[in-house]
Amino acid sequence: MAQGLRLVLFGPPGAGKGTQAQLLRDRLKITHISSGDLFRHHLGQGTPLGLRAKEYMNKGELVPDEITIDIILDKVMSVADGDGFILDGFPRNPHQAEALEKALAGKSWILNKVVHIEVSEPELLRRLGGRYVCRGCQSPHSIGEGEDAATKKCDQCGGELYQRDDDGPEAVKKRIQVYNDETMPVLGFYRKRGVLADISGDNTVDEVNKQVMAALGA
Ligand code: AP5
Ligand code: MG
């Protein structure tokens, strides 16, 4: 099943896309392609692309399609024929979804599943407020109230943890609004194609993972 599995993880900021993508990558041995991680990697390296993306990311807006689509499709197209991928954070508007569909068709590939993780807004705000990300491998971590983030290291690679610039209250509010206005219409696109699975993300990480695996038939 995992071989050649081509999957999109879809959901609002803080839904757990990165968390679930990492679990699926390790379990199913398929490539994880995260548009946000890629932009943050470029930003960390100080590349022109990273600096350009930062202008939009810090305000909670989408990075323009003319920057985003080529760089992500390049990654997708470099996945070997028999291997699979998990897209996390892409597509984020109907234009990106159409560009992805066209690129996949060029290789006679189809998306096997789009898993939509739904989480209530109060829970999204709670999770993003306590999220710390590894500067090295970008794994997300939750730091609870009363815990001291400065004493914690990444549980995947031992790297330093930091809070994303776009996890402040203003940017989070904007990201949720952008998700509702620009990204949600993509759900209709995939519903029509019969590949959409809606699952509840208002559960523990393990419970959500069970639901994702069930949606994949794995
Ligand atoms: P991106 O990095 O994709 O951010 P996002 O979509 O806002 O999603 P997040 O990464 O914030 O959340 P997540 O769903 O991955 O949750 P996580 O697993 O970390 O994009 C950032 C920006 O880049 C965009 O705003 C835009 O500017 C730009 N961009 C990216 N892609 C683009 C595109 N395609 N087009 C244009 N611009 C683009 O979990 C969150 C927290 O909750 C963590 O602390 C985690 O430990 C915790 N958690 C996870 N699951 C659970 C659970 N079940 N129970 C309790 N806690 C949980
Ligand atoms: Mg993420």
Short mmCIF file of C-alpha atoms in Angstrom, two decimals, residues 19-148:
data_model
loop_
_atom_site.label_atom_id
_atom_site.label_comp_id
_atom_site.label_asym_id
_atom_site.label_seq_id
_atom_site.Cartn_x
_atom_site.Cartn_y
_atom_site.Cartn_z
CA THR A 19 3.09 16.05 13.27
CA GLN A 20 1.14 13.44 11.29
CA ALA A 21 3.36 13.79 8.20
CA GLN A 22 6.39 12.91 10.27
CA LEU A 23 4.69 9.78 11.67
CA LEU A 24 3.59 8.69 8.19
CA ARG A 25 7.03 9.36 6.71
CA ASP A 26 8.67 7.15 9.34
CA ARG A 27 6.07 4.42 9.18
CA LEU A 28 5.41 4.27 5.43
CA LYS A 29 8.90 5.34 4.27
CA ILE A 30 7.61 7.95 1.87
CA THR A 31 8.95 11.45 1.20
CA HIS A 32 7.58 14.36 3.26
CA ILE A 33 7.31 17.60 1.28
CA SER A 34 6.31 20.61 3.42
CA SER A 35 6.05 23.98 1.70
CA GLY A 36 6.34 25.87 5.01
CA ASP A 37 9.43 23.88 6.10
CA LEU A 38 11.01 24.53 2.70
CA PHE A 39 10.46 28.28 2.97
CA ARG A 40 11.79 28.28 6.56
CA HIS A 41 14.85 26.33 5.41
CA HIS A 42 15.54 28.97 2.75
CA LEU A 43 14.98 31.70 5.31
CA GLY A 44 17.46 30.07 7.69
CA GLN A 45 20.03 30.01 4.86
CA GLY A 46 19.27 33.65 3.99
CA THR A 47 18.56 32.86 0.33
CA PRO A 48 16.71 35.45 -1.84
CA LEU A 49 13.75 33.04 -1.98
CA GLY A 50 13.66 32.78 1.82
CA LEU A 51 13.83 36.54 2.28
CA ARG A 52 11.06 37.07 -0.28
CA ALA A 53 8.85 34.40 1.36
CA LYS A 54 9.41 35.90 4.82
CA GLU A 55 7.63 39.14 3.80
CA TYR A 56 4.43 37.15 3.36
CA MET A 57 4.87 34.46 6.02
CA ASN A 58 5.37 36.87 8.89
CA LYS A 59 2.11 38.62 8.00
CA GLY A 60 0.29 35.29 7.78
CA GLU A 61 -0.36 35.69 4.05
CA LEU A 62 0.21 33.13 1.30
CA VAL A 63 3.50 33.38 -0.56
CA PRO A 64 2.57 34.21 -4.20
CA ASP A 65 1.89 31.30 -6.55
CA GLU A 66 4.64 32.32 -8.98
CA ILE A 67 7.18 31.65 -6.22
CA THR A 68 5.50 28.66 -4.57
CA ILE A 69 4.21 26.42 -7.35
CA ASP A 70 7.45 25.80 -9.25
CA ILE A 71 9.56 25.10 -6.18
CA ILE A 72 7.06 22.59 -4.73
CA LEU A 73 6.27 20.86 -8.02
CA ASP A 74 10.00 20.50 -8.61
CA LYS A 75 10.24 18.51 -5.36
CA VAL A 76 7.18 16.42 -6.21
CA MET A 77 8.45 15.61 -9.69
CA SER A 78 11.80 14.49 -8.28
CA VAL A 79 10.16 11.66 -6.32
CA ALA A 80 10.97 8.34 -8.01
CA ASP A 81 8.17 6.54 -9.87
CA GLY A 82 7.66 3.72 -7.37
CA ASP A 83 8.03 5.94 -4.30
CA GLY A 84 5.33 7.95 -2.62
CA PHE A 85 5.03 11.40 -1.08
CA ILE A 86 3.11 13.31 1.57
CA LEU A 87 2.38 16.92 0.70
CA ASP A 88 1.96 19.11 3.80
CA GLY A 89 0.82 22.71 3.26
CA PHE A 90 0.38 22.44 -0.50
CA PRO A 91 -1.94 22.98 -2.36
CA ARG A 92 -3.36 25.99 -0.54
CA ASN A 93 -5.64 27.51 -3.17
CA PRO A 94 -7.50 26.15 -6.23
CA HIS A 95 -4.81 27.42 -8.63
CA GLN A 96 -2.15 25.37 -6.79
CA ALA A 97 -4.46 22.32 -6.82
CA GLU A 98 -4.91 22.61 -10.58
CA ALA A 99 -1.16 23.02 -11.13
CA LEU A 100 -0.50 19.91 -9.03
CA GLU A 101 -3.10 17.88 -10.90
CA LYS A 102 -1.61 18.89 -14.26
CA ALA A 103 1.94 18.05 -13.16
CA LEU A 104 0.87 14.64 -11.82
CA ALA A 105 -1.05 13.86 -15.00
CA GLY A 106 2.16 14.52 -16.96
CA LYS A 107 3.63 11.48 -15.19
CA SER A 108 0.37 9.48 -15.28
CA TRP A 109 0.25 9.81 -11.49
CA ILE A 110 -2.87 10.40 -9.40
CA LEU A 111 -3.38 11.47 -5.82
CA ASN A 112 -4.50 8.47 -3.75
CA LYS A 113 -5.94 10.50 -0.89
CA VAL A 114 -6.40 14.00 0.52
CA VAL A 115 -6.78 13.72 4.29
CA HIS A 116 -8.53 16.74 5.80
CA ILE A 117 -7.76 17.10 9.51
CA GLU A 118 -10.47 19.21 11.18
CA VAL A 119 -9.75 20.94 14.49
CA SER A 120 -11.80 23.54 16.39
CA GLU A 121 -10.45 27.09 16.43
CA PRO A 122 -9.90 27.33 20.24
CA GLU A 123 -7.80 24.15 20.07
CA LEU A 124 -5.77 25.53 17.11
CA LEU A 125 -5.00 28.68 19.12
CA ARG A 126 -4.01 26.61 22.16
CA ARG A 127 -1.67 24.39 20.12
CA LEU A 128 0.02 27.21 18.20
CA GLY A 129 0.57 29.17 21.42
CA GLY A 130 2.57 26.25 22.85
CA ARG A 131 4.38 25.15 19.71
CA TYR A 132 8.16 25.15 19.47
CA VAL A 133 9.95 24.03 16.32
CA CYS A 134 13.41 22.53 15.91
CA ARG A 135 15.89 24.86 14.22
CA GLY A 136 17.59 21.82 12.69
CA CYS A 137 14.95 19.34 11.46
CA GLN A 138 11.83 21.54 11.91
CA SER A 139 9.94 18.96 14.02
CA PRO A 140 7.06 20.55 15.92
CA HIS A 141 6.97 20.16 19.74
CA SER A 142 4.38 21.11 22.37
CA ILE A 143 5.60 22.93 25.46
CA GLY A 144 2.95 22.99 28.18
CA GLU A 145 2.29 25.80 30.65
CA GLY A 146 4.89 25.79 33.41
CA GLU A 147 7.44 23.91 31.26
CA ASP A 148 10.68 25.75 30.46
#
